[in-house]
Coordinates of C-alpha atoms in Angstrom, one line a residue:
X1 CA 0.0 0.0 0.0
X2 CA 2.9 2.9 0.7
X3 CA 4.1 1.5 -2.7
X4 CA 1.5 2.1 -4.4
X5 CA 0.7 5.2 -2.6
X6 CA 4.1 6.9 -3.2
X7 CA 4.0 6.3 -6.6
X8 CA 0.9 7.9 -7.4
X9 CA 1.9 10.8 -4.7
X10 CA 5.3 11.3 -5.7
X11 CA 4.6 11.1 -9.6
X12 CA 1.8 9.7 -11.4
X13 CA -1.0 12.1 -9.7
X14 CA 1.0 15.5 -11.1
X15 CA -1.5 16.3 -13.8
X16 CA 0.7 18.6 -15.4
X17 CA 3.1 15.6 -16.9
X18 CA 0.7 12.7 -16.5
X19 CA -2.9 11.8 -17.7
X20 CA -4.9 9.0 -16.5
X21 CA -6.5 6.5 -19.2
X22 CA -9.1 4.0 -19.1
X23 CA -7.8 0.6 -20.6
X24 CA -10.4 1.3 -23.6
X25 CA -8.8 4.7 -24.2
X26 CA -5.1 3.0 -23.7
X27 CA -5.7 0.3 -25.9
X28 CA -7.3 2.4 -28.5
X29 CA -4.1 5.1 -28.0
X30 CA -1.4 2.5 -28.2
X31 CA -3.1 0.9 -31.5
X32 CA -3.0 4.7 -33.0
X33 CA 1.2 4.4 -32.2
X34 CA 1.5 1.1 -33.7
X35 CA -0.9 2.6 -37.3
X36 CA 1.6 5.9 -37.0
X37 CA 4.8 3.8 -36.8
X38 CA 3.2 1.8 -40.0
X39 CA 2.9 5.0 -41.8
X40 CA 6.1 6.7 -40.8
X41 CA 7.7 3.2 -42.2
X42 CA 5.6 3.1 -45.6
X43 CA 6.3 6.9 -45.7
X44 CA 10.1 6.3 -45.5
X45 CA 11.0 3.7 -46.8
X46 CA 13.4 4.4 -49.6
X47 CA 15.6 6.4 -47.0
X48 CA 15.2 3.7 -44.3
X49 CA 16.3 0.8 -46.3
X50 CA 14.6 -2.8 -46.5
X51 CA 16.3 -4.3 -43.4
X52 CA 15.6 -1.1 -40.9
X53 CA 12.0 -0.7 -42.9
X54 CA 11.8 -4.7 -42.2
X55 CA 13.0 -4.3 -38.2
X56 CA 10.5 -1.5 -37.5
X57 CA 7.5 -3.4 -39.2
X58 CA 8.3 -6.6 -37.2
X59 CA 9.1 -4.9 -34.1
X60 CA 5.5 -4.3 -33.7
X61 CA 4.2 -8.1 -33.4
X62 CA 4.2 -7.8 -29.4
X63 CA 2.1 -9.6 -27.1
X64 CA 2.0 -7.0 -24.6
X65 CA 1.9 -3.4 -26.5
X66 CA 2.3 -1.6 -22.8
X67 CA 5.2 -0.8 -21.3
X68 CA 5.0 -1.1 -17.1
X69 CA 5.9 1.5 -14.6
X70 CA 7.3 1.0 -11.7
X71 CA 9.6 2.8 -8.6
X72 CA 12.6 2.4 -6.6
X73 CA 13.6 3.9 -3.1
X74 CA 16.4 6.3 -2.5
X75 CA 17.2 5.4 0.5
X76 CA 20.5 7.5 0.9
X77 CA 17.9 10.5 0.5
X78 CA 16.5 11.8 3.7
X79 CA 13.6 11.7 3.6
X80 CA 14.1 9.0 1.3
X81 CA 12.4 9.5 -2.2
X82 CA 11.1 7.6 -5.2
X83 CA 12.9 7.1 -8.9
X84 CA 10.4 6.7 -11.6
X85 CA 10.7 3.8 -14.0
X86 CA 9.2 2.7 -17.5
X87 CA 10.5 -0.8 -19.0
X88 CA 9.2 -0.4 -23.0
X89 CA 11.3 -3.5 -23.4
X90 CA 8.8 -5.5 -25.4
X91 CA 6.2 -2.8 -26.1
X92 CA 5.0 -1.5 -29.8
X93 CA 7.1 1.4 -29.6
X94 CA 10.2 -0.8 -28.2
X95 CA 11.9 -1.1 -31.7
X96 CA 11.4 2.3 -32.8
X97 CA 13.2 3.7 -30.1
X98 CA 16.0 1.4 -30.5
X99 CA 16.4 2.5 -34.1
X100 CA 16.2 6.5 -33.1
X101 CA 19.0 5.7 -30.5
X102 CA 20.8 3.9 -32.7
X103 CA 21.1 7.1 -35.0
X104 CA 21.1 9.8 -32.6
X105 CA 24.0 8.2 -30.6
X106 CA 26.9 8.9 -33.1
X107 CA 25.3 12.2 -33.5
X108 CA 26.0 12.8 -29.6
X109 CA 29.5 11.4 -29.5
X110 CA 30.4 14.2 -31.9
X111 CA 28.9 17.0 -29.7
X112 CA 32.2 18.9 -28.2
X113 CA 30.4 18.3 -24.2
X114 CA 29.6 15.2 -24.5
X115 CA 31.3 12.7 -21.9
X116 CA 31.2 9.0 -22.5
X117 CA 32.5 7.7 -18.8
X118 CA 34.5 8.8 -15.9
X119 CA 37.0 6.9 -17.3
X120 CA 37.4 9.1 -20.9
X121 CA 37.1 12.4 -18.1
X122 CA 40.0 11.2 -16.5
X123 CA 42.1 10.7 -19.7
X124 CA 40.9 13.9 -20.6
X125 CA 42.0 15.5 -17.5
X126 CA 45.3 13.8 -17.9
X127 CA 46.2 15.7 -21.4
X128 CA 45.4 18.9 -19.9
X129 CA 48.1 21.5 -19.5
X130 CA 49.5 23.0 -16.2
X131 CA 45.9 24.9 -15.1
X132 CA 46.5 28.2 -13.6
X133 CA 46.8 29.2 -10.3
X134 CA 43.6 31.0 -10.6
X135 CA 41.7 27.7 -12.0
X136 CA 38.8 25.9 -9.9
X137 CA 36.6 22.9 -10.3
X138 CA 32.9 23.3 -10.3
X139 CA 29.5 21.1 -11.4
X140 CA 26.1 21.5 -12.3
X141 CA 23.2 19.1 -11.8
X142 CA 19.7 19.2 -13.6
X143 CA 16.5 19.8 -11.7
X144 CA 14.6 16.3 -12.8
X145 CA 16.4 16.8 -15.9
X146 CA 14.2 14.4 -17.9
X147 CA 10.7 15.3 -17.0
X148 CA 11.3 19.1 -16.5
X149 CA 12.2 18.9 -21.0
X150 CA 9.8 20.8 -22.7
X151 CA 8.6 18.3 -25.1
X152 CA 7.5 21.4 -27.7
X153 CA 10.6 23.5 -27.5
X154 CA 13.1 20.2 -27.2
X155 CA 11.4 18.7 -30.7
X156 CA 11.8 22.4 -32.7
X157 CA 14.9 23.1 -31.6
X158 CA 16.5 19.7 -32.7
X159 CA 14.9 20.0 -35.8
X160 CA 16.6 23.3 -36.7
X161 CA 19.4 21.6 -35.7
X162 CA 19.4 18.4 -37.0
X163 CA 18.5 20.1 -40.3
X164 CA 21.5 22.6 -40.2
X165 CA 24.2 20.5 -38.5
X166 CA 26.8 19.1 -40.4
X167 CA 27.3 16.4 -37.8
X168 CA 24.1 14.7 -38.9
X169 CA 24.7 15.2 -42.7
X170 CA 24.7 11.5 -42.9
X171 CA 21.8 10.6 -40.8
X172 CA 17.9 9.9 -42.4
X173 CA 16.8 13.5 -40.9
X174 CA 13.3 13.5 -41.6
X175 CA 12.4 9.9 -40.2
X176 CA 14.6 10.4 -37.3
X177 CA 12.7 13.9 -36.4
X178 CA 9.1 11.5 -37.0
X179 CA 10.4 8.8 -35.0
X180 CA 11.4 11.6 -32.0
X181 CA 8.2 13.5 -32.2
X182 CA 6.2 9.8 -32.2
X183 CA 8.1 8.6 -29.1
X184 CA 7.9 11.6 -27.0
X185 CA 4.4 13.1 -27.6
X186 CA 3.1 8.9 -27.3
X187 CA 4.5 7.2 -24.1
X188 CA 1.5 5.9 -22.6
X189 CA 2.0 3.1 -20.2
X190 CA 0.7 0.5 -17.2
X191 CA 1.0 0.6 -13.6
X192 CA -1.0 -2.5 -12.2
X193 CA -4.4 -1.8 -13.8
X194 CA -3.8 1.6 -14.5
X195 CA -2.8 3.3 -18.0
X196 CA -1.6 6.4 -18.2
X197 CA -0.2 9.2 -20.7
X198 CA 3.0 10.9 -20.2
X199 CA 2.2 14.9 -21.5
X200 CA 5.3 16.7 -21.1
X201 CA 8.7 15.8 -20.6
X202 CA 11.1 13.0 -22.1
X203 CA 9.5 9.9 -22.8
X204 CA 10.5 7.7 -19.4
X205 CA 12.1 4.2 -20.3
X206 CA 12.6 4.8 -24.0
X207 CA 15.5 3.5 -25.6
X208 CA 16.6 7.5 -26.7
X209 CA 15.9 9.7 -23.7
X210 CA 19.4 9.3 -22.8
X211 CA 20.5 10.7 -25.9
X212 CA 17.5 12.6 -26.4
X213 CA 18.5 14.8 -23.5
X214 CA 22.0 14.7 -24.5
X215 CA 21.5 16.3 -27.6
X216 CA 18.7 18.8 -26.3
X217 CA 20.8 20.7 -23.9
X218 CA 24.0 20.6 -26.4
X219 CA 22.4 23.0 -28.4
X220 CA 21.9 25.4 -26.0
X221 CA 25.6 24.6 -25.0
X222 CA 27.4 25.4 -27.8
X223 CA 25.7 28.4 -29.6
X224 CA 25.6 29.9 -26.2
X225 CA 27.3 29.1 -23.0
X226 CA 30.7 27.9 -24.9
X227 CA 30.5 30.4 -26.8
X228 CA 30.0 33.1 -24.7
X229 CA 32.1 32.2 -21.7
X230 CA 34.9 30.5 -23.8
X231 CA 37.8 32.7 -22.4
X232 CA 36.8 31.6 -18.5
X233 CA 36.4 27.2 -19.4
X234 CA 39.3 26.0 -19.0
X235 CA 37.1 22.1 -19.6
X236 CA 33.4 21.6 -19.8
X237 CA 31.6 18.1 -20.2
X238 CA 28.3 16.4 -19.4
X239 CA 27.0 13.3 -18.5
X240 CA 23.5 13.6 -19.3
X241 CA 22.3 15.7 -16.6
X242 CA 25.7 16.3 -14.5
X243 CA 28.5 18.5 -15.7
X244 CA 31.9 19.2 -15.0
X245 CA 33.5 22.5 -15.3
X246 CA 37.2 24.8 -14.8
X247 CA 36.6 27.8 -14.4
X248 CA 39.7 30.3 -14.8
X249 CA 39.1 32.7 -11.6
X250 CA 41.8 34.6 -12.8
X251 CA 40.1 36.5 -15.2
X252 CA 37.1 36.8 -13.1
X253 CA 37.9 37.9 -9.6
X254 CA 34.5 39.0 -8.3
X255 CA 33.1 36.1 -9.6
X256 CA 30.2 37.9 -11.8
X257 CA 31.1 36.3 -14.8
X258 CA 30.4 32.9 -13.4
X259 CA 27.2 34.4 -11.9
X260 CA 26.1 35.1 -15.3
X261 CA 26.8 32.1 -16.5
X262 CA 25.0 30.0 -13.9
X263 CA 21.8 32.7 -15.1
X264 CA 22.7 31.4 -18.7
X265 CA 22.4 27.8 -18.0
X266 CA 18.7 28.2 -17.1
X267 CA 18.0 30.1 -20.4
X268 CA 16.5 27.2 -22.4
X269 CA 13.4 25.9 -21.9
X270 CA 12.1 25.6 -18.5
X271 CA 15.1 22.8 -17.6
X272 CA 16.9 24.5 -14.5
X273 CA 20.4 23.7 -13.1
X274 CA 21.7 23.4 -9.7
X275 CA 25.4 24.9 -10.1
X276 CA 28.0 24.5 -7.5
X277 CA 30.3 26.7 -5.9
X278 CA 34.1 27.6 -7.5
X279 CA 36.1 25.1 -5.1
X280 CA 39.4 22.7 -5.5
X281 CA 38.0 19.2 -4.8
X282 CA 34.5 18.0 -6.3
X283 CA 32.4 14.5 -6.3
X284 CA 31.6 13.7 -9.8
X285 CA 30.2 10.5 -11.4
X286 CA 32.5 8.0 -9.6
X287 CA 35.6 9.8 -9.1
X288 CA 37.1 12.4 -6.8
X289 CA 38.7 15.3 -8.0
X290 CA 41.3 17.8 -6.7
X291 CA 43.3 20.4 -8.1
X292 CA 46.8 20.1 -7.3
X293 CA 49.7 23.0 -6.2
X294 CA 51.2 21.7 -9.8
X295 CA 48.1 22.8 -11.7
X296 CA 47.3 19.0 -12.2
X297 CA 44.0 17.1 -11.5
X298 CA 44.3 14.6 -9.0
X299 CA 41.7 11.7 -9.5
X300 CA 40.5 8.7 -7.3
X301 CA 37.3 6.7 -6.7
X302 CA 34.3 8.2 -4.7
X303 CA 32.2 5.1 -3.2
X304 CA 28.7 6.1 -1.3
X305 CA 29.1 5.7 2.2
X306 CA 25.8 3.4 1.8
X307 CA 27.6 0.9 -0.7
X308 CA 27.0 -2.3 0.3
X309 CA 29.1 -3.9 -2.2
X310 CA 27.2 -7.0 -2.5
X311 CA 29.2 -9.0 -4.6
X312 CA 28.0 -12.3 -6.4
X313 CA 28.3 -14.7 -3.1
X314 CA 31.1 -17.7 -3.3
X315 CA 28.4 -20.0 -3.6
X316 CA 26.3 -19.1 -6.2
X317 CA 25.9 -21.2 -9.4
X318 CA 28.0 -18.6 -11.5
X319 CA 30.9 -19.8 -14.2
X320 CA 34.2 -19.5 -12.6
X321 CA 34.8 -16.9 -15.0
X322 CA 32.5 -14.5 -13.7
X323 CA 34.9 -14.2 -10.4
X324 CA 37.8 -13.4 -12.6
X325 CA 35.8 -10.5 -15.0
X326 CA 34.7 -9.2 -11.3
X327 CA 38.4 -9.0 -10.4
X328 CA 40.1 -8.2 -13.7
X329 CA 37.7 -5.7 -14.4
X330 CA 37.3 -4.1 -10.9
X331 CA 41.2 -3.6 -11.1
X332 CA 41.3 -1.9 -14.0
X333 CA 39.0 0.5 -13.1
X334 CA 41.0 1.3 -9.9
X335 CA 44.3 1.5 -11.6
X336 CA 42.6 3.7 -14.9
X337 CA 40.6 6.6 -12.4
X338 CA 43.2 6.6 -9.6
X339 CA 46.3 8.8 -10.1
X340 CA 48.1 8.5 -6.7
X341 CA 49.4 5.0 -6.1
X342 CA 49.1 4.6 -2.8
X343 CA 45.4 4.7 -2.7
X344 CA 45.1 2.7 -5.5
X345 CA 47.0 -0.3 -3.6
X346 CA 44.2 0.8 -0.5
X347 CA 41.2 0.5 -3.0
X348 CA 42.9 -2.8 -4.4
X349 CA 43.3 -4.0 -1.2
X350 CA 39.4 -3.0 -0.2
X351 CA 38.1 -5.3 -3.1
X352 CA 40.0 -8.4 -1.6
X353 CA 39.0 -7.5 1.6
X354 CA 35.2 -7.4 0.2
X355 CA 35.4 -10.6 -1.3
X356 CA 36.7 -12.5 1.4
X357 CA 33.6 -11.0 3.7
X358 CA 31.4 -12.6 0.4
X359 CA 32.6 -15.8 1.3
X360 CA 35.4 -16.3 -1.0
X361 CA 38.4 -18.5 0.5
X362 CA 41.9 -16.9 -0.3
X363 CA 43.4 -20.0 -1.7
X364 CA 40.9 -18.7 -4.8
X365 CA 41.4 -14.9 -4.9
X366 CA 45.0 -14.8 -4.3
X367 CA 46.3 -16.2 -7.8
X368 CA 43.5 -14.0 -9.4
X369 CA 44.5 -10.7 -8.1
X370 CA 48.0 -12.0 -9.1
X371 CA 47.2 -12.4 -12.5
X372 CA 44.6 -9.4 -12.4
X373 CA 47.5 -7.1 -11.0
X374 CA 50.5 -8.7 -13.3
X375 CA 48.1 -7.3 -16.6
X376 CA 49.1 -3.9 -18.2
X377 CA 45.7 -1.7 -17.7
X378 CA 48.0 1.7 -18.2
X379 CA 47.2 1.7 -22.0
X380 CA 43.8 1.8 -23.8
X381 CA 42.8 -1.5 -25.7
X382 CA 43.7 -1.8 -29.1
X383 CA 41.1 -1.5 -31.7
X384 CA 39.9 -4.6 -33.1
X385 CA 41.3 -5.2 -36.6
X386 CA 39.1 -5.3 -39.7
X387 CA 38.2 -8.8 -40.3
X388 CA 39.6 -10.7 -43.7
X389 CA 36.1 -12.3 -44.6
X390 CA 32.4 -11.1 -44.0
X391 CA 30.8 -12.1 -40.7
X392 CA 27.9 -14.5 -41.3
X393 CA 24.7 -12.8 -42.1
X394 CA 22.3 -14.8 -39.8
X395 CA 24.4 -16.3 -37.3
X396 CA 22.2 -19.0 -34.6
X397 CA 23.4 -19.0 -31.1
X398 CA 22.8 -22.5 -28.8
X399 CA 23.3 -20.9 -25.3
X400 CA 23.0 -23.5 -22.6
X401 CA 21.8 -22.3 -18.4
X402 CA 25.4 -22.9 -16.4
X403 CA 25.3 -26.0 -14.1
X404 CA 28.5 -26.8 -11.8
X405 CA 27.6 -30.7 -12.7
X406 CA 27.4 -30.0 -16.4
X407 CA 30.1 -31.4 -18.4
X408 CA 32.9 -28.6 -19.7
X409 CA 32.0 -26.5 -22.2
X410 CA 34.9 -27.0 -24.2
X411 CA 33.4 -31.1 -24.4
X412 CA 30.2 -29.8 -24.9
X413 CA 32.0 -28.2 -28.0
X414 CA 33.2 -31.2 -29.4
X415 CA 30.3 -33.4 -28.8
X416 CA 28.3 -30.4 -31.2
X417 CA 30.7 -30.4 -33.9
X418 CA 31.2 -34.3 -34.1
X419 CA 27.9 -34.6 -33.8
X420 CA 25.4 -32.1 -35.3
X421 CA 28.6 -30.1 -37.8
X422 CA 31.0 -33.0 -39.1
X423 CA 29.0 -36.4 -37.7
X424 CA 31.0 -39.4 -38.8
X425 CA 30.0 -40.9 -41.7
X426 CA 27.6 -44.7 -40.9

């Protein structure tokens, strides 16, 4: 019942962003998105092509057209609060917004703020020159970033911009703008036996609100705030709805240039921005950052004090390879956002620790940290080369639930070729 009650309280019941629908209206609404995607399909099809025309027609045949809300706790909140979910996974628009995604993302990765991981912001940081002496950290976080975009203003200006852009010259414009405008104007969805209509704001769940938002706030980034206030950045990058910034006090003593641009960032839309003060240390994403006396920026992991790390237990039915990409790959992330080398040995030392409390014996963890620690994780992995012959066009995958009793895969393997690939002749 306080489930139910918070999340009509906290976020269904705004009648601003939501509508309630009776299942009649619902199903009549979501058969009207599945007739629209049809036609945007038939309408484009010479751009789209007949394997993306052929995914977006088949992506329809659903049993359940709905996509399901849902909420979690923030617990580390006090009072704690509710997060808003939508899984589409499944529903008619499902495949549509894969394919907008799919297109708006190397659209994104061009943009000059956009930031693909804490760990490409701390190689960034690293090619940075000496900063001034004058040169301070400082973020900015979205008010409820996703539902406070005005679904109107966000869908005009990325059509001007999409139009105009030369960094979606190569992109199918048109059916990308008529897949947007579909998505975001037509998210209705379930909540037990309840249906309802988002109005306003980016469409939750979708595969492209990520992106969606990305994009949005980039043009107000860089044909204004970069723009204007290029001689006081020393770096700016986002993360959605969290941004990272140096500002160079230097030229700005009194600290009304950075005033104005914190008025700035809240002159698009109705999407306002919580900016921080000009300091030397800051919590962003996952990393903790500090400007040094050398004019260098110092980098190491921030963990919630609420972190449970609740590792996959020692005896659960996982692959033994699971334990080592846990390890491997917990490693390299230590050693790649970490800069001083004494807390990385600490951090490195925590995960054993960790694991150990998990259940893990050390006659197992010891030669896996050995071999996790005795890998090279200072370079960046190479890119994959261009393969010699074309991959096969419909490849069929026999996946098989992990036992501990099963036989080895690698027999497994052998049993399947000599006996479904290459049998032996009768």
């Amino acid at each position: 019942s306080i489930y139910i009650r918070r999340a009509l309280d906290d976020h269904l019941l705004n009648r601003s962003t939501y509508l309630k629908l009776s299942e009649a209206k619902a199903t009549t609404h979501i058969a009207k998105v599945a007739d629209l995607i049809k036609k945007c399909v038939r309408k484009h099809r010479d751009v789209l092509g007949k394997e993306q025309a052929k995914f977006l027609r088949r992506s329809l045949e659903t049993t359940d057209p709905f996509p399901h809300f849902y909420i979690t706790a923030k617990i580390h909140k006090v009072p704690w609060k509710t997060r808003p979910i939508v899984s589409c996974s499944g529903s008619v628009s499902h495949g549509l917004g894969r394919w907008v995604d799919c297109i708006l993302q190397p659209i994104c990765k061009q943009l000059p703020t956009y930031l693909e991981s804490s760990l490409v912001l701390v190689d960034i940081l690293k090619e940075l020159p000496p900063l001034p002496p004058g040169a301070r950290l400082f973020t900015a976080d979205a008010v409820s970033m996703y539902t406070n975009i005005d679904t109107n203003h966000a869908l005009s200006a990325m059509k001007n911009f999409l139009r105009s852009s030369p960094l979606a010259q190569h992109a199918p414009v048109e059916p990308l703008l008529e897949g947007l405008a579909l998505i975001m104007r037509h998210n209705v969805f379930r909540f037990d036996d309840t249906f309802w209509l988002q109005l306003d704001g980016t469409a939750m769940g979708t595969p492209p609100a990520c992106m969606y938002a990305t994009l949005y706030y980039a043009i107000h980034e860089n044909r204004t705030l970069i723009r204007k206030y290029k001689r006081f950045l020393l770096l700016y990058k986002r993360y959605i709805d969290d941004v990272l910034g140096i500002w160079n006090t230097a030229l700005d003593p009194d600290g009304s240039f950075f005033a104005a641009f914190g008025r700035d960032m809240d002159r698009f839309g109705k999407l306002r921005w919580e900016v921080s003060d000009l300091v030397t240390q800051v919590d962003f994403l996952d990393v903790t950052l500090r400007i040094t006396p050398s004019g260098t920026v110092d980098s190491r992991l921030f963990e919630k004090q609420l972190n449970l790390y609740l590792y996959l237990p020692a005896n659960s039915c996982h692959p033994p390879g699971v334990l080592k990409g846990i390890i491997y790959g917990s490693i390299f992330r230590i050693r790649r956002l970490t800069t001083d080398l004494d807390v990385c040995h600490r951090n490195i030392q925590d995960l054993y620790r960790r694991l150990l409390k998990r259940g893990y014996p050390p006659s197992t963890l010891r030669p896996i940290f050995a071999e996790g620690l005795a890998r090279d994780h200072s370079r960046k992995p190479a890119a994959l080369p261009e393969a010699d012959t074309p991959a096969t066009p419909h490849p069929f995958y026999l996946h098989v639930p992990y036992h501990p009793q099963d036989p080895p895969s690698h027999e497994i393997q052998r049993l399947f070729r000599e006996t479904c690939i290459s049998p032996a002749a009768d």
